[in-house]
Structures are given as structure tokens and as C-alpha cells.
Amino acid sequence: MKIHQKICISCPAGCHLEIKENGDGTFDISGNTCPRGKTYAINEMTDPRRVVTAVVATDSAVTPYLPVKTDAPLPFGSIQTLLKKIYAFKLELPAKSGMLLIENIDNTGVNLILTRGSEK
């Protein structure tokens, strides 16, 4: 049996979770003060995901970078590939907030969107 320690980020409480990984693929979770902690712990152990935030380069000297983010949590395995694409990307201005930049990243259904627009 393996024991993992995680801090839950599902709510502001930040519970310190202890996750016991049983040999049969099940988990015993303790330390959570709400039901979301158990869900978070299981997801972290079986399919960890994160919302990715970054900046993308533009063709403007006035606004050389604009913020972007994924519209849903992305599986860990796809994050490095996405970051390489983001940092190789050059956005032509003008651009509007909410603009879709990369659709269906690694066939996950998750998209990359612009979170702030800018004129030329």
C-alpha cells in the first residue's frame, strides 16, 4: 500500500489529504472536510488535470504579449505539448477577448482562448 499526501485545491479550506493507494486500484482518503476533497483526491490519483494559463506573443510592440488560458482543465500529459505550441505562436492584432486560438488540444475537447483583447 502506497500513501500520498496532497493539499486539496477544490475549495478555500486547503485540506491536507492523506491518500492510501490500495493494491486493487481503490483509494482510502482522509483529511478532507467536504465531499469535494475525496473527488479531488481520486482525480489527482487517476487523471490529474489543470487549467493552463500563459501568455502568447503578438505582432505589436505596444502590446507584445496577451494572456491565454484553457477553457477547461487539461490532462497533465498534454500540458507540455500545449506550452510549446503557445510559445511558438505569434498572434496578429487586433484580437478580441474570448477568441479561440487552439481548438480541441490533443483531442481532449479542451480549447485555448484569449482572455484579453487588444487593438493593433
XYZ file of N, CA and C in Angstrom:
360
model
N 0.841 -1.174 0.000
C 0.000 0.000 0.000
C 0.893 1.248 0.000
N 0.618 2.191 -0.934
C 1.329 3.456 -1.003
C 0.484 4.540 -0.346
N 1.156 5.499 0.293
C 0.452 6.627 0.905
C 0.952 7.908 0.250
N 0.012 8.739 -0.184
C 0.323 10.010 -0.844
C -0.247 11.149 -0.005
N 0.443 12.273 -0.029
C -0.021 13.481 0.648
C -0.329 14.524 -0.426
N -1.492 15.140 -0.347
C -1.885 16.195 -1.282
C -2.600 17.286 -0.497
N -2.537 18.501 -1.022
C -3.342 19.583 -0.475
C -4.466 19.828 -1.464
N -5.685 19.734 -0.996
C -6.855 19.886 -1.854
C -6.991 21.345 -2.292
N -7.253 21.553 -3.586
C -7.447 22.899 -4.120
C -8.882 23.107 -4.623
N -9.802 22.246 -4.187
C -11.188 22.344 -4.644
C -11.953 23.481 -3.989
N -11.544 23.885 -2.817
C -12.203 24.999 -2.128
C -11.155 25.735 -1.299
N -11.496 26.873 -0.712
C -10.502 27.663 0.037
C -9.964 27.001 1.314
N -10.551 25.928 1.780
C -10.106 25.305 3.034
C -8.691 24.728 2.934
N -8.296 24.242 1.767
C -6.948 23.698 1.574
C -6.645 22.525 2.481
N -7.524 21.569 2.525
C -7.356 20.409 3.404
C -6.110 19.597 3.028
N -5.437 19.091 4.047
C -4.290 18.206 3.853
C -4.821 16.782 3.778
N -4.733 16.215 2.598
C -5.299 14.894 2.349
C -4.232 13.815 2.464
N -4.642 12.701 3.012
C -3.809 11.502 3.008
C -4.546 10.493 2.144
N -3.864 10.029 1.110
C -4.477 9.106 0.159
C -3.735 7.786 0.229
N -4.440 6.762 0.651
C -3.859 5.423 0.696
C -4.271 4.698 -0.573
N -3.257 4.309 -1.349
C -3.485 3.609 -2.603
C -3.469 2.114 -2.323
N -4.608 1.493 -2.444
C -4.735 0.061 -2.197
C -4.295 -0.718 -3.435
N -3.905 -1.925 -3.245
C -3.431 -2.772 -4.343
C -4.477 -3.091 -5.391
N -5.743 -2.927 -5.066
C -6.813 -3.273 -6.000
C -7.295 -2.077 -6.832
N -6.564 -0.947 -6.781
C -6.943 0.225 -7.560
C -7.913 1.163 -6.862
N -8.239 0.874 -5.615
C -9.111 1.759 -4.850
C -8.261 2.650 -3.951
N -8.893 3.665 -3.380
C -8.200 4.623 -2.536
C -8.987 4.870 -1.263
N -8.270 5.030 -0.164
C -8.862 5.460 1.098
C -8.355 6.877 1.337
N -9.300 7.820 1.466
C -8.942 9.225 1.612
C -9.350 9.710 2.990
N -8.421 10.444 3.625
C -8.741 11.065 4.910
C -8.193 12.489 4.919
N -8.713 13.313 5.810
C -8.270 14.689 5.949
C -9.163 15.693 5.268
N -10.091 15.233 4.436
C -10.994 16.161 3.759
C -12.139 16.569 4.680
N -12.520 17.848 4.595
C -13.634 18.336 5.421
C -14.914 18.483 4.612
N -14.845 18.254 3.309
C -16.054 18.286 2.477
C -15.950 17.185 1.427
N -17.052 16.828 0.790
C -17.036 15.750 -0.207
C -16.146 16.042 -1.417
N -15.922 17.319 -1.720
C -15.091 17.660 -2.870
C -13.655 17.169 -2.692
N -13.198 17.071 -1.450
C -11.844 16.606 -1.185
C -11.626 15.181 -1.653
N -12.602 14.338 -1.426
C -12.487 12.937 -1.858
C -12.458 12.861 -3.387
N -13.330 13.622 -4.041
C -13.359 13.648 -5.505
C -12.031 14.166 -6.053
N -11.519 15.248 -5.450
C -10.240 15.814 -5.879
C -9.126 14.772 -5.753
N -9.075 14.088 -4.622
C -8.021 13.099 -4.373
C -8.054 11.971 -5.404
N -9.216 11.458 -5.678
C -9.341 10.366 -6.654
C -8.934 10.851 -8.045
N -9.381 12.063 -8.418
C -8.997 12.612 -9.722
C -7.487 12.824 -9.816
N -6.869 13.302 -8.753
C -5.419 13.509 -8.750
C -4.665 12.198 -8.938
N -5.195 11.140 -8.407
C -4.519 9.850 -8.497
C -4.786 9.133 -9.825
N -5.940 9.380 -10.438
C -6.303 8.624 -11.637
C -6.198 9.418 -12.938
N -6.476 10.718 -12.886
C -6.477 11.542 -14.105
C -6.248 13.007 -13.740
N -5.019 13.372 -13.322
C -4.776 14.750 -12.898
C -4.895 15.725 -14.071
N -5.537 16.860 -13.803
C -5.767 17.890 -14.823
C -5.556 19.265 -14.217
N -5.221 20.236 -15.063
C -5.061 21.617 -14.625
C -5.519 22.572 -15.716
N -6.053 23.712 -15.306
C -6.281 24.808 -16.230
C -4.912 25.427 -16.484
N -4.580 25.647 -17.745
C -3.288 26.208 -18.115
C -3.466 27.687 -18.429
N -2.642 28.528 -17.806
C -2.617 29.950 -18.116
C -1.217 30.303 -18.597
N -1.145 31.197 -19.566
C 0.150 31.593 -20.130
C -0.045 32.914 -20.870
N 0.983 33.336 -21.586
C 0.873 34.492 -22.469
C 1.319 34.077 -23.863
N 0.743 34.746 -24.847
C 1.095 34.479 -26.239
C 1.681 35.761 -26.824
N 2.721 35.609 -27.650
C 3.349 36.755 -28.292
C 2.414 37.336 -29.355
N 2.517 38.663 -29.539
C 1.736 39.330 -30.580
C 2.678 40.005 -31.560
N 2.109 40.581 -32.611
C 2.906 41.307 -33.602
C 2.995 42.799 -33.271
N 2.680 43.184 -32.032
C 2.646 44.584 -31.627
C 3.755 44.911 -30.626
N 4.457 46.034 -30.865
C 5.462 46.492 -29.901
C 4.792 47.131 -28.691
N 3.582 47.651 -28.860
C 2.834 48.286 -27.765
C 2.289 47.235 -26.808
N 1.764 46.156 -27.349
C 1.233 45.047 -26.549
C 1.916 43.765 -27.020
N 3.131 43.497 -26.539
C 3.884 42.356 -27.074
C 3.349 40.983 -26.656
N 2.571 40.924 -25.560
C 2.025 39.648 -25.079
C 0.590 39.845 -24.613
N -0.222 38.806 -24.782
C -1.592 38.795 -24.263
C -1.830 37.485 -23.517
N -2.669 37.528 -22.466
C -2.920 36.318 -21.679
C -3.885 35.353 -22.361
N -3.608 34.067 -22.151
C -4.452 32.991 -22.666
C -4.690 31.975 -21.561
N -5.726 31.154 -21.735
C -5.972 30.051 -20.800
C -6.793 28.977 -21.482
N -6.753 27.794 -20.903
C -7.614 26.723 -21.411
C -9.015 26.941 -20.854
N -10.012 26.528 -21.613
C -11.391 26.725 -21.177
C -11.887 25.619 -20.247
N -11.023 24.660 -19.963
C -11.329 23.564 -19.032
C -9.993 22.962 -18.590
N -9.999 22.191 -17.520
C -8.752 21.540 -17.102
C -8.243 20.563 -18.168
N -6.941 20.594 -18.378
C -6.277 19.777 -19.396
C -5.511 18.652 -18.710
N -5.521 17.422 -19.256
C -4.727 16.346 -18.659
C -3.242 16.715 -18.607
N -2.578 16.317 -17.528
C -1.154 16.626 -17.336
C -0.313 16.277 -18.555
N -0.588 15.152 -19.170
C 0.210 14.683 -20.295
C 0.183 15.593 -21.509
N -0.797 16.477 -21.601
C -0.924 17.377 -22.747
C -0.370 18.771 -22.471
N 0.006 19.064 -21.246
C 0.408 20.422 -20.883
C 1.695 20.848 -21.574
N 2.727 20.034 -21.558
C 3.997 20.422 -22.179
C 3.840 20.662 -23.682
N 3.088 19.821 -24.344
C 2.846 19.989 -25.778
C 2.140 21.313 -26.038
N 1.143 21.618 -25.218
C 0.418 22.877 -25.370
C 1.339 24.066 -25.150
N 2.146 24.039 -24.110
C 3.042 25.166 -23.829
C 4.016 25.408 -24.989
N 4.520 24.358 -25.599
C 5.404 24.521 -26.761
C 4.675 25.216 -27.901
N 3.408 24.844 -28.114
C 2.611 25.485 -29.165
C 2.358 26.956 -28.832
N 2.051 27.234 -27.581
C 1.769 28.613 -27.164
C 2.993 29.492 -27.383
N 4.161 29.036 -26.947
C 5.352 29.855 -27.032
C 5.897 29.987 -28.456
N 5.425 29.156 -29.375
C 5.796 29.284 -30.782
C 4.776 30.130 -31.551
N 3.670 30.442 -30.912
C 2.548 31.147 -31.536
C 2.827 32.647 -31.625
N 2.418 33.295 -32.710
C 2.501 34.759 -32.847
C 1.125 35.242 -33.297
N 0.477 36.007 -32.447
C -0.890 36.478 -32.686
C -0.871 37.821 -33.402
N -1.652 37.920 -34.462
C -1.784 39.180 -35.186
C -2.923 39.982 -34.562
N -2.628 41.245 -34.243
C -3.642 42.125 -33.671
C -4.330 42.885 -34.794
N -5.579 43.302 -34.600
C -6.367 43.274 -33.380
C -6.916 41.873 -33.085
N -7.226 41.664 -31.804
C -7.792 40.390 -31.361
C -8.771 40.661 -30.225
N -9.816 39.863 -30.152
C -10.850 40.064 -29.136
C -10.746 39.028 -28.025
N -11.069 39.461 -26.825
C -11.134 38.543 -25.688
C -12.108 37.410 -25.997
N -11.753 36.198 -25.631
C -12.597 35.034 -25.893
C -12.300 34.357 -27.221
N -11.413 34.949 -28.009
C -11.047 34.395 -29.313
C -10.434 33.002 -29.149
N -10.872 32.064 -29.961
C -10.356 30.695 -29.940
C -9.015 30.656 -30.671
N -7.965 30.219 -29.983
C -6.635 30.161 -30.584
C -6.249 28.744 -30.995
N -6.490 27.784 -30.128
C -6.208 26.380 -30.434
C -7.427 25.569 -30.017
N -7.979 24.839 -30.965
C -9.187 24.065 -30.707
C -8.868 22.603 -30.440
N -9.565 22.017 -29.489
C -9.502 20.580 -29.220
C -8.065 20.071 -29.039
N -7.378 20.613 -28.053
C -5.978 20.284 -27.777
C -5.821 18.782 -27.550
N -4.978 18.143 -28.336
C -4.708 16.695 -28.225
C -5.982 15.850 -28.152
N -7.016 16.258 -28.871
C -8.305 15.548 -28.892
C -8.927 15.392 -27.504
N -8.721 16.401 -26.647
C -9.275 16.352 -25.291
C -10.595 17.103 -25.178
N -10.949 17.874 -26.210
C -12.137 18.718 -26.140
C -11.867 20.046 -25.451
N -10.631 20.254 -24.995
C -10.238 21.485 -24.310
C -9.663 22.449 -25.345
N -10.022 23.721 -25.218
C -9.586 24.747 -26.161
C -8.732 25.794 -25.449
N -7.915 26.494 -26.231
C -7.133 27.615 -25.714
C -7.789 28.900 -26.187
N -8.077 29.807 -25.245
C -8.747 31.053 -25.600
C -7.946 32.256 -25.118
N -8.143 33.365 -25.789
C -7.541 34.640 -25.422
C -8.373 35.253 -24.298
N -7.734 35.710 -23.236
C -8.507 36.234 -22.100
C -8.526 37.756 -22.036
N -7.778 38.412 -22.912
C -7.840 39.875 -23.010
C -7.581 40.258 -24.450
N -8.403 41.131 -24.982
C -8.230 41.575 -26.353
C -7.342 42.805 -26.425
N -7.002 43.184 -27.661
C -6.186 44.364 -27.870
C -6.332 44.845 -29.302
N -6.253 46.158 -29.474
C -6.187 46.758 -30.810
C -4.745 46.664 -31.291
N -4.504 47.050 -32.504
C -3.155 46.996 -33.085
C -2.129 47.703 -32.285
